[in-house]
Amino acid sequence: MNILVQTAEGQIYTRPDTSWERKSGDYFAPEFPDGFSWSPVLFAHISRPGKSILPRFAGRYYDGVGFGLLLYSEPISGAAGLAASACLDHSSFLPETLFGTGSLQGNVFEVEMDGARILKTGVFSTEMVDEAMAAATRSCLVRRGDLLCMELAPTAHLCSREEGTRRIRAAFAGSVILDFKLIFS
């Protein structure tokens, strides 16, 4: 199982399944990061394998969508730094709760840190998922159980070690889908 990511700039890369945190458990930061960057994502659960999928057929290959966020350890320097920071265990917060594609229209995805809103967006659509599926499958095979993530905003700084423990909450259509603490020891 892989987690494929389409960056806000349109590039495709994969994160390992060991990075998947599906239960919204607290995140205990390893000793080495100075802080974390993050990116909010819309993701699709792949229901059947495929390669070189055209956008008009993409809906046949996923059975639901969800929202989450990806953490990246800081500092990030170069491609190898990005790859290493994306491989941290349990740093892909992608809940098991899936929604039908019809729920994308007219609903909002919000993220808060310590009670303050840091993201509110309703800019997503089925076409966005279909185009990302086509882009991802140009270079790799998707398999049943894979997750295809689309960054909704470019990666940005989230918090630093000096700030201490932070609480992150995310909601879609008014329902809380993520609620965890990012804990620096």
Coordinates of N, CA and C in Angstrom, one line a residue:
M1 N 0.8 -1.2 0.0 CA 0.0 0.0 0.0 C 0.9 1.2 0.0
N2 N 0.6 2.2 -0.8 CA 1.3 3.4 -0.9 C 0.4 4.6 -0.7
I3 N 1.0 5.7 -0.4 CA 0.3 7.0 -0.3 C 0.9 7.8 -1.4
L4 N 0.2 8.1 -2.4 CA 0.7 8.9 -3.5 C 0.3 10.3 -3.2
V5 N 1.2 11.3 -3.5 CA 0.9 12.7 -3.2 C 1.1 13.5 -4.4
Q6 N 0.1 14.3 -4.8 CA 0.3 15.3 -5.8 C 0.5 16.6 -5.1
T7 N 1.7 17.2 -5.2 CA 2.0 18.5 -4.5 C 1.1 19.6 -5.1
A8 N 1.1 20.7 -4.4 CA 0.3 21.9 -4.9 C 0.9 22.4 -6.3
E9 N 2.2 22.0 -6.5 CA 2.8 22.4 -7.8 C 2.6 21.4 -8.9
G10 N 2.0 20.2 -8.5 CA 1.6 19.3 -9.6 C 2.6 18.1 -9.7
Q11 N 3.6 18.0 -8.8 CA 4.6 16.9 -8.8 C 4.0 15.7 -8.1
I12 N 4.4 14.5 -8.5 CA 3.9 13.3 -7.8 C 5.0 12.6 -7.1
Y13 N 4.8 12.2 -5.8 CA 5.8 11.4 -5.1 C 5.0 10.4 -4.2
T14 N 5.7 9.5 -3.6 CA 5.0 8.6 -2.7 C 5.5 8.6 -1.3
R15 N 4.6 8.4 -0.3 CA 5.0 8.2 1.1 C 4.8 6.7 1.5
P16 N 5.5 6.2 2.3 CA 5.3 4.8 2.7 C 4.1 4.6 3.6
D17 N 3.6 3.4 3.6 CA 2.4 3.1 4.4 C 2.7 3.2 5.9
T18 N 4.0 3.1 6.3 CA 4.3 3.3 7.7 C 4.1 4.8 8.2
S19 N 3.9 5.7 7.2 CA 3.6 7.1 7.6 C 2.1 7.3 7.9
W20 N 1.3 6.3 7.6 CA -0.2 6.5 7.7 C -0.6 6.5 9.2
E21 N -1.3 7.5 9.6 CA -1.9 7.6 10.9 C -3.4 7.7 10.6
R22 N -4.1 6.6 10.8 CA -5.5 6.6 10.5 C -6.5 6.8 11.6
K23 N -6.0 6.8 12.8 CA -6.8 6.8 14.0 C -6.8 8.2 14.7
S24 N -6.0 9.1 14.2 CA -5.9 10.5 14.8 C -5.3 10.4 16.2
G25 N -4.3 9.5 16.4 CA -3.6 9.5 17.7 C -2.6 10.6 17.8
D26 N -2.2 10.9 19.1 CA -1.3 11.9 19.3 C 0.1 11.6 18.6
Y27 N 0.8 12.6 18.2 CA 2.0 12.4 17.5 C 3.2 12.9 18.4
F28 N 4.0 11.9 18.7 CA 5.2 12.2 19.5 C 6.4 12.5 18.6
A29 N 6.8 13.7 18.5 CA 7.9 14.1 17.6 C 9.2 13.4 17.9
P30 N 9.9 12.9 16.9 CA 11.3 12.4 17.2 C 12.2 13.5 17.7
E31 N 13.4 13.2 18.1 CA 14.3 14.2 18.7 C 14.9 15.1 17.7
F32 N 15.1 14.7 16.4 CA 15.8 15.5 15.5 C 15.1 16.7 14.8
P33 N 13.8 16.7 14.6 CA 13.3 17.9 13.9 C 13.3 19.1 14.8
D34 N 13.6 20.3 14.1 CA 13.5 21.6 14.8 C 12.0 22.0 14.8
G35 N 11.2 21.4 13.9 CA 9.8 21.8 13.8 C 9.2 21.0 12.7
F36 N 8.0 21.4 12.3 CA 7.2 20.7 11.3 C 6.6 21.7 10.3
S37 N 6.6 21.3 9.1 CA 5.8 21.9 8.0 C 4.6 21.0 7.8
W38 N 3.6 21.5 7.1 CA 2.4 20.7 6.9 C 1.8 21.1 5.5
S39 N 0.9 20.2 5.1 CA 0.1 20.5 3.9 C -1.3 19.9 4.1
P40 N -2.4 20.6 3.9 CA -3.7 20.0 4.0 C -3.9 19.2 2.7
V41 N -4.7 18.1 2.8 CA -4.9 17.3 1.6 C -6.3 16.8 1.5
L42 N -6.8 16.6 0.3 CA -8.0 15.9 -0.1 C -7.4 14.6 -0.6
F43 N -8.0 13.4 -0.2 CA -7.4 12.2 -0.7 C -8.6 11.3 -1.1
A44 N -8.2 10.3 -2.0 CA -9.1 9.3 -2.6 C -8.6 8.0 -2.2
H45 N -9.5 7.1 -1.8 CA -9.2 5.7 -1.5 C -9.3 4.9 -2.8
I46 N -8.2 4.3 -3.3 CA -8.2 3.5 -4.5 C -8.9 2.2 -4.3
S47 N -9.9 1.8 -5.2 CA -10.7 0.6 -5.0 C -10.3 -0.5 -6.0
R48 N -9.5 -0.1 -7.1 CA -9.1 -1.1 -8.1 C -7.8 -0.7 -8.7
P49 N -7.0 -1.6 -9.2 CA -5.7 -1.2 -9.8 C -5.9 -0.6 -11.1
G50 N -4.9 0.2 -11.5 CA -4.9 0.9 -12.8 C -3.7 1.6 -13.1
K51 N -3.4 1.8 -14.4 CA -2.3 2.6 -14.9 C -2.7 3.4 -16.1
S52 N -2.2 4.5 -16.3 CA -2.5 5.4 -17.4 C -4.0 5.6 -17.5
I53 N -4.6 6.0 -16.4 CA -6.1 6.2 -16.4 C -6.4 7.6 -16.9
L54 N -7.4 7.6 -17.8 CA -7.8 8.9 -18.3 C -8.8 9.5 -17.3
P55 N -8.8 10.9 -17.3 CA -9.7 11.5 -16.3 C -11.1 11.1 -16.3
R56 N -11.7 10.9 -17.5 CA -13.1 10.6 -17.7 C -13.4 9.2 -17.1
F57 N -12.4 8.3 -16.9 CA -12.6 7.0 -16.3 C -12.1 6.9 -14.9
A58 N -11.5 7.9 -14.3 CA -10.9 7.9 -13.0 C -11.9 7.5 -11.9
G59 N -13.1 8.0 -12.0 CA -14.1 7.7 -11.0 C -14.4 6.2 -10.7
R60 N -14.0 5.4 -11.7 CA -14.2 4.0 -11.6 C -13.1 3.3 -10.6
Y61 N -12.1 4.1 -10.3 CA -10.9 3.6 -9.6 C -10.8 4.0 -8.1
Y62 N -11.8 4.8 -7.7 CA -11.8 5.1 -6.2 C -13.2 5.1 -5.7
D63 N -13.3 4.8 -4.4 CA -14.6 4.6 -3.8 C -15.0 5.6 -2.8
G64 N -14.2 6.6 -2.5 CA -14.6 7.6 -1.6 C -13.4 8.6 -1.4
V65 N -13.7 9.7 -0.8 CA -12.7 10.7 -0.6 C -12.7 11.1 0.9
G66 N -11.6 11.7 1.3 CA -11.5 12.2 2.7 C -10.5 13.4 2.7
F67 N -10.3 13.9 3.9 CA -9.4 15.1 4.1 C -8.5 14.7 5.2
G68 N -7.3 15.3 5.2 CA -6.3 15.1 6.2 C -5.2 16.1 6.1
L69 N -4.1 15.8 6.7 CA -2.9 16.6 6.6 C -1.6 15.8 6.6
L70 N -0.6 16.3 6.0 CA 0.7 15.7 5.9 C 1.7 16.5 6.7
L71 N 2.5 15.9 7.5 CA 3.6 16.6 8.3 C 4.9 16.3 7.6
Y72 N 5.8 17.3 7.7 CA 7.2 17.2 7.1 C 8.1 17.7 8.2
S73 N 9.1 17.0 8.5 CA 10.1 17.5 9.5 C 10.9 18.6 9.0
E74 N 11.3 19.6 9.8 CA 12.1 20.7 9.4 C 13.4 20.6 10.1
P75 N 14.5 21.1 9.6 CA 14.6 21.8 8.3 C 14.5 20.8 7.1
I76 N 14.0 21.2 6.0 CA 14.0 20.5 4.7 C 15.0 21.1 3.8
S77 N 16.0 20.3 3.3 CA 16.9 20.9 2.4 C 17.1 19.9 1.2
G78 N 16.6 20.4 0.0 CA 16.7 19.6 -1.2 C 15.8 18.4 -1.3
A79 N 15.9 17.7 -2.4 CA 15.0 16.6 -2.6 C 15.2 15.4 -1.6
A80 N 16.4 15.1 -1.2 CA 16.6 14.1 -0.3 C 16.0 14.5 1.1
G81 N 16.1 15.7 1.5 CA 15.5 16.2 2.7 C 14.0 16.1 2.7
L82 N 13.4 16.4 1.6 CA 12.0 16.2 1.5 C 11.6 14.8 1.6
A83 N 12.3 13.9 0.9 CA 12.0 12.5 0.9 C 12.2 11.9 2.4
A84 N 13.2 12.3 3.0 CA 13.4 11.8 4.4 C 12.3 12.4 5.3
S85 N 11.9 13.6 5.2 CA 10.9 14.2 6.1 C 9.5 13.6 5.8
A86 N 9.3 13.1 4.6 CA 8.0 12.5 4.2 C 7.9 11.1 4.7
C87 N 9.0 10.5 5.1 CA 9.0 9.1 5.5 C 8.8 8.8 7.0
L88 N 8.6 9.9 7.8 CA 8.5 9.7 9.2 C 7.2 8.9 9.5
D89 N 7.4 7.9 10.4 CA 6.2 7.1 10.8 C 5.1 8.0 11.4
H90 N 3.9 7.6 11.0 CA 2.7 8.2 11.5 C 2.6 9.7 11.2
S91 N 3.1 10.2 10.1 CA 3.1 11.6 9.8 C 2.1 12.0 8.7
S92 N 1.4 11.0 8.2 CA 0.3 11.2 7.2 C -1.0 11.0 7.9
F93 N -1.6 12.1 8.4 CA -2.9 12.0 9.1 C -4.1 12.0 8.1
L94 N -4.5 10.8 7.8 CA -5.5 10.5 6.8 C -6.5 9.6 7.4
P95 N -7.6 10.1 8.0 CA -8.6 9.3 8.7 C -9.3 8.3 7.8
E96 N -9.8 7.2 8.4 CA -10.5 6.2 7.7 C -11.9 6.6 7.2
T97 N -12.4 7.7 7.8 CA -13.7 8.2 7.4 C -13.7 8.7 6.0
L98 N -14.5 8.1 5.1 CA -14.6 8.5 3.7 C -16.0 9.1 3.4
F99 N -16.0 10.0 2.5 CA -17.2 10.7 2.0 C -17.4 10.4 0.6
G100 N -18.7 10.4 0.1 CA -19.0 10.3 -1.3 C -18.5 11.5 -2.0
T101 N -18.2 11.4 -3.3 CA -17.8 12.6 -4.1 C -18.8 13.7 -4.1
G102 N -20.1 13.3 -4.0 CA -21.1 14.3 -4.0 C -21.0 15.3 -2.8
S103 N -20.4 14.9 -1.8 CA -20.2 15.8 -0.6 C -19.2 16.8 -0.8
L104 N -18.4 16.8 -1.8 CA -17.4 17.8 -2.1 C -18.0 19.2 -2.4
Q105 N -19.1 19.2 -3.1 CA -19.7 20.5 -3.5 C -20.4 21.2 -2.3
G106 N -20.0 22.4 -2.0 CA -20.7 23.2 -1.0 C -20.3 23.0 0.4
N107 N -19.3 22.1 0.7 CA -18.8 21.9 2.0 C -17.4 22.5 2.2
V108 N -17.0 22.6 3.5 CA -15.8 23.3 3.8 C -14.9 22.4 4.7
F109 N -13.6 22.5 4.4 CA -12.6 21.8 5.2 C -11.9 22.8 6.0
E110 N -11.8 22.6 7.3 CA -11.2 23.6 8.2 C -10.2 22.9 9.1
V111 N -9.1 23.6 9.4 CA -8.0 23.1 10.3 C -7.7 24.2 11.3
E112 N -7.7 23.8 12.6 CA -7.3 24.7 13.7 C -6.1 24.2 14.4
M113 N -5.3 25.1 14.9 CA -4.2 24.8 15.8 C -4.4 25.6 17.1
D114 N -4.5 24.9 18.2 CA -4.8 25.5 19.5 C -6.0 26.4 19.5
G115 N -7.0 26.0 18.8 CA -8.2 26.8 18.7 C -8.3 27.9 17.7
A116 N -7.2 28.2 17.1 CA -7.1 29.3 16.0 C -7.2 28.6 14.6
R117 N -8.1 29.1 13.8 CA -8.2 28.6 12.4 C -6.9 28.9 11.6
I118 N -6.3 27.9 11.0 CA -5.2 28.1 10.2 C -5.5 27.7 8.7
L119 N -6.6 27.2 8.4 CA -7.1 26.9 7.1 C -8.6 26.8 7.0
K120 N -9.1 27.3 6.0 CA -10.6 27.1 5.7 C -10.7 27.2 4.2
T121 N -11.1 26.1 3.6 CA -11.2 26.0 2.1 C -12.4 25.2 1.7
G122 N -13.0 25.5 0.6 CA -14.0 24.8 -0.1 C -13.7 24.6 -1.5
V123 N -12.4 24.8 -1.9 CA -12.0 24.7 -3.3 C -11.5 23.3 -3.6
F124 N -12.4 22.5 -4.0 CA -12.1 21.1 -4.4 C -13.3 20.6 -5.2
S125 N -13.1 19.5 -6.0 CA -14.1 19.0 -6.8 C -13.7 17.6 -7.3
T126 N -14.7 16.9 -7.8 CA -14.5 15.6 -8.4 C -13.5 15.6 -9.5
E127 N -13.6 16.7 -10.3 CA -12.6 16.8 -11.4 C -11.2 16.9 -11.0
M128 N -11.0 17.6 -9.8 CA -9.7 17.7 -9.2 C -9.1 16.3 -8.9
V129 N -9.9 15.5 -8.4 CA -9.5 14.1 -8.0 C -9.2 13.3 -9.3
D130 N -10.1 13.4 -10.3 CA -9.9 12.7 -11.6 C -8.6 13.1 -12.3
E131 N -8.3 14.4 -12.3 CA -7.1 14.9 -12.9 C -5.9 14.4 -12.2
A132 N -5.9 14.4 -10.9 CA -4.8 13.9 -10.1 C -4.6 12.4 -10.3
M133 N -5.7 11.7 -10.4 CA -5.5 10.2 -10.7 C -4.9 10.0 -12.1
A134 N -5.2 10.8 -13.1 CA -4.6 10.7 -14.4 C -3.1 11.0 -14.3
A135 N -2.8 12.1 -13.6 CA -1.4 12.5 -13.4 C -0.6 11.4 -12.7
A136 N -1.1 10.9 -11.6 CA -0.3 9.9 -10.8 C -0.1 8.6 -11.6
T137 N -1.1 8.2 -12.4 CA -1.0 6.9 -13.1 C -0.3 7.0 -14.4
R138 N 0.2 8.2 -14.7 CA 1.1 8.3 -15.9 C 2.4 7.6 -15.6
S139 N 2.8 7.7 -14.3 CA 4.1 7.2 -13.9 C 4.1 6.0 -13.0
C140 N 3.0 5.6 -12.4 CA 3.0 4.5 -11.6 C 1.6 3.8 -11.6
L141 N 1.6 2.5 -11.2 CA 0.4 1.7 -11.0 C -0.2 2.0 -9.7
V142 N -1.5 2.3 -9.7 CA -2.2 2.4 -8.4 C -2.8 1.0 -8.1
R143 N -2.8 0.7 -6.8 CA -3.4 -0.6 -6.4 C -4.5 -0.4 -5.4
R144 N -5.3 -1.5 -5.3 CA -6.4 -1.4 -4.3 C -5.9 -1.2 -2.9
G145 N -6.4 -0.2 -2.2 CA -6.0 0.2 -0.9 C -5.0 1.3 -0.9
D146 N -4.4 1.7 -2.0 CA -3.6 2.9 -2.0 C -4.4 4.2 -1.7
L147 N -3.8 5.2 -1.3 CA -4.4 6.5 -1.1 C -3.8 7.5 -2.0
L148 N -4.6 8.3 -2.7 CA -4.1 9.4 -3.6 C -4.4 10.7 -2.9
C149 N -3.4 11.4 -2.5 CA -3.6 12.7 -1.8 C -3.3 13.9 -2.8
M150 N -4.1 14.9 -2.7 CA -3.9 16.1 -3.5 C -3.7 17.3 -2.5
E151 N -2.5 17.9 -2.5 CA -2.3 19.0 -1.6 C -3.3 20.2 -2.0
L152 N -3.9 20.7 -1.0 CA -4.8 21.8 -1.2 C -4.1 23.2 -1.0
A153 N -2.9 23.2 -0.5 CA -2.1 24.4 -0.4 C -0.6 23.9 -0.4
P154 N 0.3 24.8 -0.7 CA 1.7 24.5 -0.7 C 2.1 24.2 0.8
T155 N 3.1 23.4 0.9 CA 3.7 23.1 2.2 C 4.2 24.3 2.9
A156 N 3.8 24.5 4.2 CA 4.1 25.7 4.9 C 4.5 25.3 6.4
H157 N 5.2 26.2 7.0 CA 5.6 26.0 8.4 C 4.4 25.9 9.3
L158 N 4.4 24.9 10.2 CA 3.3 24.7 11.1 C 3.7 25.1 12.5
C159 N 4.8 24.5 13.1 CA 5.2 24.9 14.4 C 6.7 24.5 14.7
S160 N 7.3 25.0 15.7 CA 8.6 24.7 16.1 C 8.7 24.0 17.4
R161 N 9.8 23.3 17.7 CA 10.0 22.6 18.9 C 9.9 23.6 20.1
E162 N 10.4 24.8 20.0 CA 10.3 25.8 21.1 C 8.9 26.1 21.5
E163 N 7.9 25.9 20.6 CA 6.5 26.3 21.0 C 5.9 25.2 21.8
G164 N 6.5 24.0 21.9 CA 5.9 22.9 22.7 C 4.7 22.3 22.1
T165 N 4.0 21.5 22.9 CA 2.8 20.8 22.4 C 1.8 21.7 21.8
R166 N 1.2 21.2 20.7 CA 0.2 21.9 19.9 C -1.0 20.9 19.7
R167 N -2.2 21.5 19.7 CA -3.4 20.6 19.4 C -3.9 21.0 18.0
I168 N -4.1 20.0 17.2 CA -4.6 20.1 15.9 C -5.9 19.5 15.8
R169 N -6.9 20.2 15.2 CA -8.2 19.7 14.9 C -8.6 20.0 13.5
A170 N -9.2 19.1 12.8 CA -9.7 19.3 11.4 C -11.1 18.9 11.3
A171 N -11.9 19.6 10.5 CA -13.3 19.2 10.4 C -13.7 19.4 8.9
F172 N -14.6 18.5 8.5 CA -15.2 18.7 7.1 C -16.7 18.6 7.3
A173 N -17.4 19.6 6.6 CA -18.8 19.7 6.6 C -19.3 19.7 8.1
G174 N -18.6 20.4 8.9 CA -19.0 20.6 10.3 C -18.7 19.4 11.3
S175 N -18.2 18.3 10.8 CA -17.8 17.1 11.6 C -16.3 17.0 11.8
V176 N -15.9 16.9 13.0 CA -14.5 16.7 13.4 C -14.0 15.4 12.8
I177 N -12.9 15.4 12.0 CA -12.3 14.2 11.4 C -11.0 13.9 12.0
L178 N -10.3 15.0 12.5 CA -9.0 14.8 13.2 C -8.9 15.6 14.4
D179 N -8.3 15.0 15.5 CA -8.2 15.8 16.7 C -7.0 15.1 17.5
F180 N -5.8 15.7 17.4 CA -4.6 15.1 18.0 C -3.7 16.2 18.6
K181 N -2.8 15.8 19.4 CA -1.7 16.7 19.9 C -0.4 16.3 19.2
L182 N 0.3 17.3 18.8 CA 1.7 17.2 18.3 C 2.6 17.5 19.5
I183 N 3.3 16.5 20.0 CA 4.0 16.6 21.3 C 5.5 16.5 21.1
F184 N 6.2 17.6 21.5 CA 7.6 17.6 21.5 C 8.1 17.2 22.9
S185 N 9.0 16.2 22.9 CA 9.5 15.8 24.3 C 10.8 16.4 24.6

